[in-house]
């Protein structure tokens, strides 16, 4: 079965073509980063306009790369939330009109389910159940993935997502958008010298606004004397420690030995190394997504759509012309 996946929830217009959920025939990502960089972050109105002008070209490129035509597509998987509403709407409207024109089903797909599915593309034999540590610009979740389509959130951030904290720290250190990779690059030149606050809860929740504020205060107080690389390194080390500690606690609580990393921040080298090390020490199985599937792409969306499709969660397009985007869609809905 051939799925055409569409992802437009933030600043990447992405289209992929996947066979049977795991075989990537095309994975095209048209990024808007150079446009939003000038503004220091994503401008939602510009994002949706750019999706609108890009999407048909990205679909064409995906079909050409996979060397197939519209007639070969069996169904469409599209991100319908969460994300920027105007951006999501472009993908959803395009998917609906294409599904209608081709008379094929449509599978509305949750963005975070897509990030988790990035691991199915990386590891051919990976199967649930497992724990997923989801770390992106908008989410920091510990999710019990019970099977391909059932998800239980067992821990989450009470304020900022970890990617959001990286981006805000980047801003105060005068690093360009998107900040996560820049903070990480600078951190490599620094040492872990700043003692930054960690938040601990009884349950498996996270909080990153305290450490973010501490970093901002230090940067303002030290001004020109600030050692930016040391502060970046201390921030990266502290937040990654916090993620690993909670993740290991969750593994025990779930009594599982399988953990999967997902979301844009899973590209972070320090986090990948720490998770691998912690798992090795405890003899856990550790799955890290291929770097090309860490940040937003449509291959992961098509993969998640596949598992929903085969479990029967597909929609005849004639019934589903009223499908809408949902900016704050919860996982499992
Ligand atoms: O998953 P994603 O592409 O978009 C959302 O669904 O939010 O994640 C983007 C986030 C941004 O906050 C970006 O700064 C962060 O992932 N990120 C990183 C790295 N690469 C991307 N954060 C830390 N280290 C990285 N190497
Ligand atoms: Zn994402």
mmCIF file of C-alpha atoms and ligand atoms in Angstrom:
data_model
loop_
_atom_site.group_PDB
_atom_site.id
_atom_site.type_symbol
_atom_site.label_atom_id
_atom_site.label_comp_id
_atom_site.label_asym_id
_atom_site.label_seq_id
_atom_site.Cartn_x
_atom_site.Cartn_y
_atom_site.Cartn_z
ATOM 1 C CA UNK A 1 0.000 0.000 0.000
ATOM 2 C CA UNK A 2 1.339 3.415 -0.985
ATOM 3 C CA UNK A 3 0.728 6.365 1.335
ATOM 4 C CA UNK A 4 1.344 9.986 0.432
ATOM 5 C CA UNK A 5 2.126 11.850 3.679
ATOM 6 C CA UNK A 6 1.727 15.599 4.173
ATOM 7 C CA UNK A 7 3.154 17.638 7.070
ATOM 8 C CA UNK A 8 2.692 21.410 7.397
ATOM 9 C CA UNK A 9 2.201 21.996 11.140
ATOM 10 C CA UNK A 10 4.998 24.554 11.578
ATOM 11 C CA UNK A 11 7.748 25.826 9.276
ATOM 12 C CA UNK A 12 8.464 22.822 7.042
ATOM 13 C CA UNK A 13 6.350 21.981 3.995
ATOM 14 C CA UNK A 14 6.949 18.251 3.780
ATOM 15 C CA UNK A 15 5.640 15.482 1.549
ATOM 16 C CA UNK A 16 6.684 11.830 1.567
ATOM 17 C CA UNK A 17 5.747 8.629 -0.181
ATOM 18 C CA UNK A 18 5.935 5.458 1.864
ATOM 19 C CA UNK A 19 5.214 1.836 1.071
ATOM 20 C CA UNK A 20 3.673 -0.350 3.797
ATOM 21 C CA UNK A 21 4.574 2.001 6.626
ATOM 22 C CA UNK A 22 8.337 1.488 6.662
ATOM 23 C CA UNK A 23 9.779 1.791 3.150
ATOM 24 C CA UNK A 24 10.565 5.392 2.208
ATOM 25 C CA UNK A 25 10.232 6.028 -1.543
ATOM 26 C CA UNK A 26 10.488 9.834 -1.240
ATOM 27 C CA UNK A 27 10.939 12.244 1.654
ATOM 28 C CA UNK A 28 10.918 15.894 0.571
ATOM 29 C CA UNK A 29 11.220 18.699 3.121
ATOM 30 C CA UNK A 30 11.004 22.299 1.980
ATOM 31 C CA UNK A 31 12.142 24.305 4.968
ATOM 32 C CA UNK A 32 11.170 27.921 5.660
ATOM 33 C CA UNK A 33 13.946 28.411 8.234
ATOM 34 C CA UNK A 34 15.864 31.035 6.158
ATOM 35 C CA UNK A 35 12.658 33.142 5.961
ATOM 36 C CA UNK A 36 11.750 32.976 9.671
ATOM 37 C CA UNK A 37 15.388 33.410 10.769
ATOM 38 C CA UNK A 38 15.139 37.143 9.985
ATOM 39 C CA UNK A 39 12.396 37.438 12.617
ATOM 40 C CA UNK A 40 14.091 35.263 15.273
ATOM 41 C CA UNK A 41 11.244 32.715 15.232
ATOM 42 C CA UNK A 42 8.337 31.353 13.213
ATOM 43 C CA UNK A 43 5.862 33.996 12.026
ATOM 44 C CA UNK A 44 2.587 32.015 11.712
ATOM 45 C CA UNK A 45 1.030 34.147 8.961
ATOM 46 C CA UNK A 46 4.143 33.901 6.782
ATOM 47 C CA UNK A 47 4.355 30.139 7.458
ATOM 48 C CA UNK A 48 0.856 29.479 6.116
ATOM 49 C CA UNK A 49 1.390 31.667 3.053
ATOM 50 C CA UNK A 50 4.622 29.846 2.234
ATOM 51 C CA UNK A 51 2.978 26.425 2.698
ATOM 52 C CA UNK A 52 0.324 27.535 0.247
ATOM 53 C CA UNK A 53 2.803 28.547 -2.444
ATOM 54 C CA UNK A 54 5.064 25.499 -1.845
ATOM 55 C CA UNK A 55 2.799 22.522 -1.345
ATOM 56 C CA UNK A 56 1.925 21.595 -4.940
ATOM 57 C CA UNK A 57 5.606 21.761 -5.934
ATOM 58 C CA UNK A 58 6.686 19.606 -2.994
ATOM 59 C CA UNK A 59 4.024 17.001 -3.883
ATOM 60 C CA UNK A 60 5.270 16.980 -7.494
ATOM 61 C CA UNK A 61 8.874 16.539 -6.356
ATOM 62 C CA UNK A 62 7.900 13.658 -4.073
ATOM 63 C CA UNK A 63 6.030 11.868 -6.896
ATOM 64 C CA UNK A 64 8.950 12.407 -9.296
ATOM 65 C CA UNK A 65 11.477 11.140 -6.723
ATOM 66 C CA UNK A 66 9.405 8.004 -6.025
ATOM 67 C CA UNK A 67 8.863 7.676 -9.768
ATOM 68 C CA UNK A 68 5.102 7.210 -9.387
ATOM 69 C CA UNK A 69 1.975 9.111 -10.422
ATOM 70 C CA UNK A 70 -1.161 10.220 -8.536
ATOM 71 C CA UNK A 71 -2.936 7.040 -9.660
ATOM 72 C CA UNK A 72 -0.477 4.905 -7.668
ATOM 73 C CA UNK A 73 -1.382 6.481 -4.303
ATOM 74 C CA UNK A 74 -3.657 4.284 -2.160
ATOM 75 C CA UNK A 75 -4.408 6.801 0.601
ATOM 76 C CA UNK A 76 -3.232 10.111 2.102
ATOM 77 C CA UNK A 77 -1.908 10.661 5.634
ATOM 78 C CA UNK A 78 -1.954 14.270 6.819
ATOM 79 C CA UNK A 79 -1.003 16.039 10.050
ATOM 80 C CA UNK A 80 -4.203 17.616 11.397
ATOM 81 C CA UNK A 81 -2.744 18.759 14.748
ATOM 82 C CA UNK A 82 -1.229 19.949 16.961
ATOM 83 C CA UNK A 83 0.501 22.955 15.428
ATOM 84 C CA UNK A 84 -0.086 26.429 14.000
ATOM 85 C CA UNK A 85 -3.687 26.488 12.811
ATOM 86 C CA UNK A 86 -3.112 28.423 9.586
ATOM 87 C CA UNK A 87 -0.167 26.192 8.694
ATOM 88 C CA UNK A 88 -2.043 22.957 9.467
ATOM 89 C CA UNK A 89 -5.035 24.090 7.421
ATOM 90 C CA UNK A 90 -2.980 24.281 4.226
ATOM 91 C CA UNK A 91 -1.936 20.618 4.507
ATOM 92 C CA UNK A 92 -5.409 19.469 5.539
ATOM 93 C CA UNK A 93 -7.172 21.384 2.741
ATOM 94 C CA UNK A 94 -4.690 20.104 0.155
ATOM 95 C CA UNK A 95 -5.049 16.518 1.414
ATOM 96 C CA UNK A 96 -8.845 16.713 1.329
ATOM 97 C CA UNK A 97 -8.992 18.063 -2.205
ATOM 98 C CA UNK A 98 -6.467 15.515 -3.492
ATOM 99 C CA UNK A 99 -8.257 12.629 -1.736
ATOM 100 C CA UNK A 100 -11.541 13.845 -3.202
ATOM 101 C CA UNK A 101 -10.117 14.156 -6.716
ATOM 102 C CA UNK A 102 -8.535 10.687 -6.563
ATOM 103 C CA UNK A 103 -11.405 9.165 -4.557
ATOM 104 C CA UNK A 104 -9.054 7.599 -2.003
ATOM 105 C CA UNK A 105 -9.206 7.497 1.820
ATOM 106 C CA UNK A 106 -7.575 10.041 4.079
ATOM 107 C CA UNK A 107 -5.947 9.292 7.446
ATOM 108 C CA UNK A 108 -5.817 12.330 9.771
ATOM 109 C CA UNK A 109 -2.582 11.922 11.730
ATOM 110 C CA UNK A 110 -1.329 13.301 15.049
ATOM 111 C CA UNK A 111 2.019 15.101 14.728
ATOM 112 C CA UNK A 112 3.495 13.454 17.830
ATOM 113 C CA UNK A 113 2.427 9.981 16.709
ATOM 114 C CA UNK A 114 4.450 10.836 13.610
ATOM 115 C CA UNK A 115 7.552 11.716 15.655
ATOM 116 C CA UNK A 116 7.271 8.356 17.430
ATOM 117 C CA UNK A 117 6.815 6.557 14.089
ATOM 118 C CA UNK A 118 10.137 8.057 12.878
ATOM 119 C CA UNK A 119 11.634 5.140 14.802
ATOM 120 C CA UNK A 120 9.681 2.578 12.735
ATOM 121 C CA UNK A 121 11.414 4.022 9.680
ATOM 122 C CA UNK A 122 14.807 3.782 11.375
ATOM 123 C CA UNK A 123 14.368 0.292 12.856
ATOM 124 C CA UNK A 124 12.660 -2.141 10.519
ATOM 125 C CA UNK A 125 11.801 -4.572 13.311
ATOM 126 C CA UNK A 126 10.826 -2.168 16.104
ATOM 127 C CA UNK A 127 7.398 -2.932 17.572
ATOM 128 C CA UNK A 128 5.448 -1.553 20.535
ATOM 129 C CA UNK A 129 4.989 -1.717 23.478
ATOM 130 C CA UNK A 130 7.687 0.688 24.655
ATOM 131 C CA UNK A 131 8.238 3.996 26.429
ATOM 132 C CA UNK A 132 8.700 7.060 24.196
ATOM 133 C CA UNK A 133 10.556 10.146 25.375
ATOM 134 C CA UNK A 134 9.110 12.848 23.105
ATOM 135 C CA UNK A 135 11.148 16.044 23.010
ATOM 136 C CA UNK A 136 10.260 18.737 20.493
ATOM 137 C CA UNK A 137 9.668 22.463 20.156
ATOM 138 C CA UNK A 138 6.126 22.131 21.453
ATOM 139 C CA UNK A 139 6.166 18.925 23.546
ATOM 140 C CA UNK A 140 8.039 17.159 26.303
ATOM 141 C CA UNK A 141 6.159 13.959 27.030
ATOM 142 C CA UNK A 142 6.792 10.513 28.425
ATOM 143 C CA UNK A 143 4.380 8.300 26.523
ATOM 144 C CA UNK A 144 3.539 4.662 27.066
ATOM 145 C CA UNK A 145 3.104 3.389 23.512
ATOM 146 C CA UNK A 146 0.878 0.363 24.180
ATOM 147 C CA UNK A 147 0.509 -0.603 20.542
ATOM 148 C CA UNK A 148 0.763 1.175 17.185
ATOM 149 C CA UNK A 149 -2.340 3.287 17.813
ATOM 150 C CA UNK A 150 -2.776 3.477 21.607
ATOM 151 C CA UNK A 151 -0.898 6.034 23.655
ATOM 152 C CA UNK A 152 -0.904 6.952 27.352
ATOM 153 C CA UNK A 153 0.818 10.136 28.521
ATOM 154 C CA UNK A 154 2.517 9.267 31.821
ATOM 155 C CA UNK A 155 4.559 12.476 32.258
ATOM 156 C CA UNK A 156 4.740 15.903 30.639
ATOM 157 C CA UNK A 157 6.112 19.392 31.020
ATOM 158 C CA UNK A 158 4.104 21.718 33.201
ATOM 159 C CA UNK A 159 5.378 24.800 31.342
ATOM 160 C CA UNK A 160 7.938 25.132 28.530
ATOM 161 C CA UNK A 161 8.797 22.294 26.173
ATOM 162 C CA UNK A 162 12.499 21.435 26.156
ATOM 163 C CA UNK A 163 12.968 22.587 22.523
ATOM 164 C CA UNK A 164 11.259 25.864 23.403
ATOM 165 C CA UNK A 165 13.705 26.316 26.323
ATOM 166 C CA UNK A 166 16.667 25.664 23.957
ATOM 167 C CA UNK A 167 15.259 28.257 21.534
ATOM 168 C CA UNK A 168 14.768 30.876 24.273
ATOM 169 C CA UNK A 169 18.268 30.296 25.672
ATOM 170 C CA UNK A 170 19.617 30.692 22.118
ATOM 171 C CA UNK A 171 17.871 34.038 21.844
ATOM 172 C CA UNK A 172 19.425 35.412 25.026
ATOM 173 C CA UNK A 173 22.851 34.191 23.815
ATOM 174 C CA UNK A 174 22.256 35.995 20.496
ATOM 175 C CA UNK A 175 22.260 32.790 18.483
ATOM 176 C CA UNK A 176 20.100 32.496 15.337
ATOM 177 C CA UNK A 177 16.796 30.584 14.992
ATOM 178 C CA UNK A 178 16.281 27.644 15.352
ATOM 179 C CA UNK A 179 18.296 27.832 18.530
ATOM 180 C CA UNK A 180 18.553 24.202 19.665
ATOM 181 C CA UNK A 181 21.316 23.084 17.304
ATOM 182 C CA UNK A 182 23.170 26.417 17.796
ATOM 183 C CA UNK A 183 23.158 26.145 21.611
ATOM 184 C CA UNK A 184 24.393 22.568 21.259
ATOM 185 C CA UNK A 185 27.208 23.594 18.892
ATOM 186 C CA UNK A 186 28.358 26.389 21.212
ATOM 187 C CA UNK A 187 28.110 24.051 24.235
ATOM 188 C CA UNK A 188 30.822 21.843 22.728
ATOM 189 C CA UNK A 189 33.343 24.660 23.282
ATOM 190 C CA UNK A 190 32.304 25.188 26.898
ATOM 191 C CA UNK A 191 32.503 23.575 30.328
ATOM 192 C CA UNK A 192 29.809 22.647 32.857
ATOM 193 C CA UNK A 193 30.511 25.514 35.303
ATOM 194 C CA UNK A 194 27.104 26.972 36.168
ATOM 195 C CA UNK A 195 24.946 25.351 38.813
ATOM 196 C CA UNK A 196 21.457 25.718 37.338
ATOM 197 C CA UNK A 197 18.175 24.826 39.063
ATOM 198 C CA UNK A 198 16.554 21.459 38.443
ATOM 199 C CA UNK A 199 12.899 20.800 39.109
ATOM 200 C CA UNK A 200 11.735 17.561 40.684
ATOM 201 C CA UNK A 201 8.150 16.373 41.031
ATOM 202 C CA UNK A 202 6.717 13.342 42.785
ATOM 203 C CA UNK A 203 5.295 12.150 39.488
ATOM 204 C CA UNK A 204 6.954 12.009 36.052
ATOM 205 C CA UNK A 205 6.322 15.648 35.064
ATOM 206 C CA UNK A 206 8.974 18.098 33.873
ATOM 207 C CA UNK A 207 9.446 21.854 34.170
ATOM 208 C CA UNK A 208 11.899 23.936 32.157
ATOM 209 C CA UNK A 209 10.799 27.504 32.770
ATOM 210 C CA UNK A 210 12.896 27.799 35.992
ATOM 211 C CA UNK A 211 16.159 26.871 34.290
ATOM 212 C CA UNK A 212 15.319 29.073 31.305
ATOM 213 C CA UNK A 213 14.753 32.081 33.624
ATOM 214 C CA UNK A 214 17.968 31.304 35.547
ATOM 215 C CA UNK A 215 19.939 31.320 32.275
ATOM 216 C CA UNK A 216 18.348 34.620 31.209
ATOM 217 C CA UNK A 217 19.143 36.187 34.611
ATOM 218 C CA UNK A 218 22.793 35.045 34.507
ATOM 219 C CA UNK A 219 23.178 36.381 30.952
ATOM 220 C CA UNK A 220 21.770 39.784 31.947
ATOM 221 C CA UNK A 221 23.776 39.974 35.183
ATOM 222 C CA UNK A 222 27.143 39.013 33.658
ATOM 223 C CA UNK A 223 26.704 41.082 30.463
ATOM 224 C CA UNK A 224 29.960 41.323 28.468
ATOM 225 C CA UNK A 225 31.828 39.140 30.985
ATOM 226 C CA UNK A 226 29.535 36.174 30.301
ATOM 227 C CA UNK A 227 31.155 32.964 29.101
ATOM 228 C CA UNK A 228 28.429 31.997 26.634
ATOM 229 C CA UNK A 229 29.881 28.589 25.794
ATOM 230 C CA UNK A 230 30.034 27.589 29.488
ATOM 231 C CA UNK A 231 26.451 28.731 30.044
ATOM 232 C CA UNK A 232 25.264 26.843 26.927
ATOM 233 C CA UNK A 233 27.118 23.727 28.086
ATOM 234 C CA UNK A 234 25.724 23.966 31.650
ATOM 235 C CA UNK A 235 22.194 24.423 30.295
ATOM 236 C CA UNK A 236 22.474 21.489 27.886
ATOM 237 C CA UNK A 237 23.984 19.203 30.535
ATOM 238 C CA UNK A 238 21.360 20.107 33.158
ATOM 239 C CA UNK A 239 18.274 19.695 30.952
ATOM 240 C CA UNK A 240 19.516 16.453 29.408
ATOM 241 C CA UNK A 241 20.227 15.062 32.920
ATOM 242 C CA UNK A 242 16.692 15.974 33.908
ATOM 243 C CA UNK A 243 15.225 14.245 30.834
ATOM 244 C CA UNK A 244 17.253 11.072 31.426
ATOM 245 C CA UNK A 245 16.450 10.917 35.160
ATOM 246 C CA UNK A 246 12.695 11.104 34.557
ATOM 247 C CA UNK A 247 12.898 8.730 31.638
ATOM 248 C CA UNK A 248 14.698 6.079 33.729
ATOM 249 C CA UNK A 249 12.122 6.565 36.502
ATOM 250 C CA UNK A 250 9.356 5.986 33.939
ATOM 251 C CA UNK A 251 11.044 2.807 32.647
ATOM 252 C CA UNK A 252 10.971 1.399 36.176
ATOM 253 C CA UNK A 253 7.391 2.468 36.744
ATOM 254 C CA UNK A 254 6.223 0.856 33.493
ATOM 255 C CA UNK A 255 8.417 -2.161 34.083
ATOM 256 C CA UNK A 256 9.616 -2.020 30.496
ATOM 257 C CA UNK A 257 13.092 -2.415 29.006
ATOM 258 C CA UNK A 258 12.486 -0.670 25.681
ATOM 259 C CA UNK A 259 12.764 3.109 25.169
ATOM 260 C CA UNK A 260 12.408 5.201 22.025
ATOM 261 C CA UNK A 261 13.505 8.829 21.570
ATOM 262 C CA UNK A 262 11.355 11.125 19.392
ATOM 263 C CA UNK A 263 10.919 14.783 18.333
ATOM 264 C CA UNK A 264 13.206 17.543 17.096
ATOM 265 C CA UNK A 265 15.416 17.606 20.212
ATOM 266 C CA UNK A 266 16.204 13.905 19.634
ATOM 267 C CA UNK A 267 18.797 15.263 17.181
ATOM 268 C CA UNK A 268 20.712 16.535 20.224
ATOM 269 C CA UNK A 269 24.039 14.695 20.468
ATOM 270 C CA UNK A 270 24.397 14.950 24.253
ATOM 271 C CA UNK A 271 20.870 13.629 24.842
ATOM 272 C CA UNK A 272 21.434 10.709 22.440
ATOM 273 C CA UNK A 273 24.730 9.793 24.110
ATOM 274 C CA UNK A 274 23.305 10.022 27.634
ATOM 275 C CA UNK A 275 20.245 7.930 26.788
ATOM 276 C CA UNK A 276 22.393 5.263 25.138
ATOM 277 C CA UNK A 277 24.722 5.176 28.161
ATOM 278 C CA UNK A 278 21.905 5.021 30.731
ATOM 279 C CA UNK A 279 20.276 2.176 28.773
ATOM 280 C CA UNK A 280 23.537 0.273 28.399
ATOM 281 C CA UNK A 281 24.140 0.412 32.159
ATOM 282 C CA UNK A 282 20.666 -1.013 32.816
ATOM 283 C CA UNK A 283 20.622 -3.426 29.876
ATOM 284 C CA UNK A 284 17.660 -1.635 28.294
ATOM 285 C CA UNK A 285 17.012 -1.525 24.546
ATOM 286 C CA UNK A 286 17.505 2.034 23.273
ATOM 287 C CA UNK A 287 16.138 3.333 19.946
ATOM 288 C CA UNK A 288 17.295 6.660 18.489
ATOM 289 C CA UNK A 289 15.707 7.994 15.296
ATOM 290 C CA UNK A 290 17.896 8.525 12.238
ATOM 291 C CA UNK A 291 18.908 12.216 12.187
ATOM 292 C CA UNK A 292 16.978 12.845 8.954
ATOM 293 C CA UNK A 293 13.737 11.822 10.717
ATOM 294 C CA UNK A 294 14.266 13.791 13.972
ATOM 295 C CA UNK A 295 12.926 17.196 12.958
ATOM 296 C CA UNK A 296 9.631 17.658 11.124
ATOM 297 C CA UNK A 297 9.166 15.558 7.995
ATOM 298 C CA UNK A 298 6.322 13.769 6.239
ATOM 299 C CA UNK A 299 7.872 10.284 6.132
ATOM 300 C CA UNK A 300 7.125 9.919 9.847
ATOM 301 C CA UNK A 301 3.544 11.128 9.263
ATOM 302 C CA UNK A 302 3.001 8.604 6.464
ATOM 303 C CA UNK A 303 4.381 5.842 8.695
ATOM 304 C CA UNK A 304 2.032 6.732 11.582
ATOM 305 C CA UNK A 305 -0.825 7.001 9.067
ATOM 306 C CA UNK A 306 -0.070 3.475 7.848
ATOM 307 C CA UNK A 307 -0.520 1.959 11.308
ATOM 308 C CA UNK A 308 -3.778 3.863 11.777
ATOM 309 C CA UNK A 309 -4.939 2.801 8.324
ATOM 310 C CA UNK A 310 -4.360 -0.908 8.908
ATOM 311 C CA UNK A 311 -6.031 -0.695 12.311
ATOM 312 C CA UNK A 312 -9.160 0.625 10.572
ATOM 313 C CA UNK A 313 -8.797 4.302 11.478
ATOM 314 C CA UNK A 314 -9.207 5.514 7.918
ATOM 315 C CA UNK A 315 -11.848 7.748 6.487
ATOM 316 C CA UNK A 316 -13.703 7.543 3.267
ATOM 317 C CA UNK A 317 -13.100 11.007 1.843
ATOM 318 C CA UNK A 318 -16.739 11.524 0.924
ATOM 319 C CA UNK A 319 -17.600 11.225 4.635
ATOM 320 C CA UNK A 320 -14.660 13.306 5.695
ATOM 321 C CA UNK A 321 -14.829 16.500 3.678
ATOM 322 C CA UNK A 322 -15.546 18.172 7.002
ATOM 323 C CA UNK A 323 -12.139 17.090 8.421
ATOM 324 C CA UNK A 324 -10.613 20.089 10.187
ATOM 325 C CA UNK A 325 -7.222 21.009 11.645
ATOM 326 C CA UNK A 326 -7.007 21.140 15.463
ATOM 327 C CA UNK A 327 -4.265 23.415 16.826
ATOM 328 C CA UNK A 328 -4.190 21.878 20.329
ATOM 329 C CA UNK A 329 -5.040 18.276 19.436
ATOM 330 C CA UNK A 330 -4.223 15.869 22.301
ATOM 331 C CA UNK A 331 -2.490 12.587 21.609
ATOM 332 C CA UNK A 332 -4.825 9.599 21.612
ATOM 333 C CA UNK A 333 -7.858 11.651 20.490
HETATM 334 O O1 LIG B 1 9.982 18.350 16.250
HETATM 335 P P1 LIG B 1 10.399 19.672 15.750
HETATM 336 O O2 LIG B 1 11.076 19.756 14.417
HETATM 337 O O3 LIG B 1 9.171 20.641 15.719
HETATM 338 C C1 LIG B 1 8.150 20.549 16.661
HETATM 339 O O4 LIG B 1 7.302 19.615 16.513
HETATM 340 O O5 LIG B 1 8.189 21.342 17.620
HETATM 341 O O6 LIG B 1 11.349 20.281 16.867
HETATM 342 C C2 LIG B 1 11.953 21.514 16.737
HETATM 343 C C3 LIG B 1 12.715 21.805 18.005
HETATM 344 C C4 LIG B 1 13.228 23.231 18.063
HETATM 345 O O7 LIG B 1 12.933 23.757 19.331
HETATM 346 C C5 LIG B 1 14.735 23.056 17.861
HETATM 347 O O8 LIG B 1 15.491 24.074 18.466
HETATM 348 C C6 LIG B 1 14.960 21.712 18.528
HETATM 349 O O9 LIG B 1 13.859 20.938 18.127
HETATM 350 N N1 LIG B 1 16.205 21.061 18.085
HETATM 351 C C7 LIG B 1 17.267 20.838 18.900
HETATM 352 C C8 LIG B 1 18.267 20.236 18.099
HETATM 353 N N2 LIG B 1 17.776 20.110 16.824
HETATM 354 C C9 LIG B 1 16.504 20.622 16.847
HETATM 355 N N3 LIG B 1 17.445 21.094 20.204
HETATM 356 C C10 LIG B 1 18.623 20.757 20.742
HETATM 357 N N4 LIG B 1 19.643 20.201 20.056
HETATM 358 C C11 LIG B 1 19.512 19.920 18.738
HETATM 359 N N5 LIG B 1 20.522 19.347 18.052
HETATM 360 ZN ZN1 LIG B 2 7.609 18.201 15.289
#
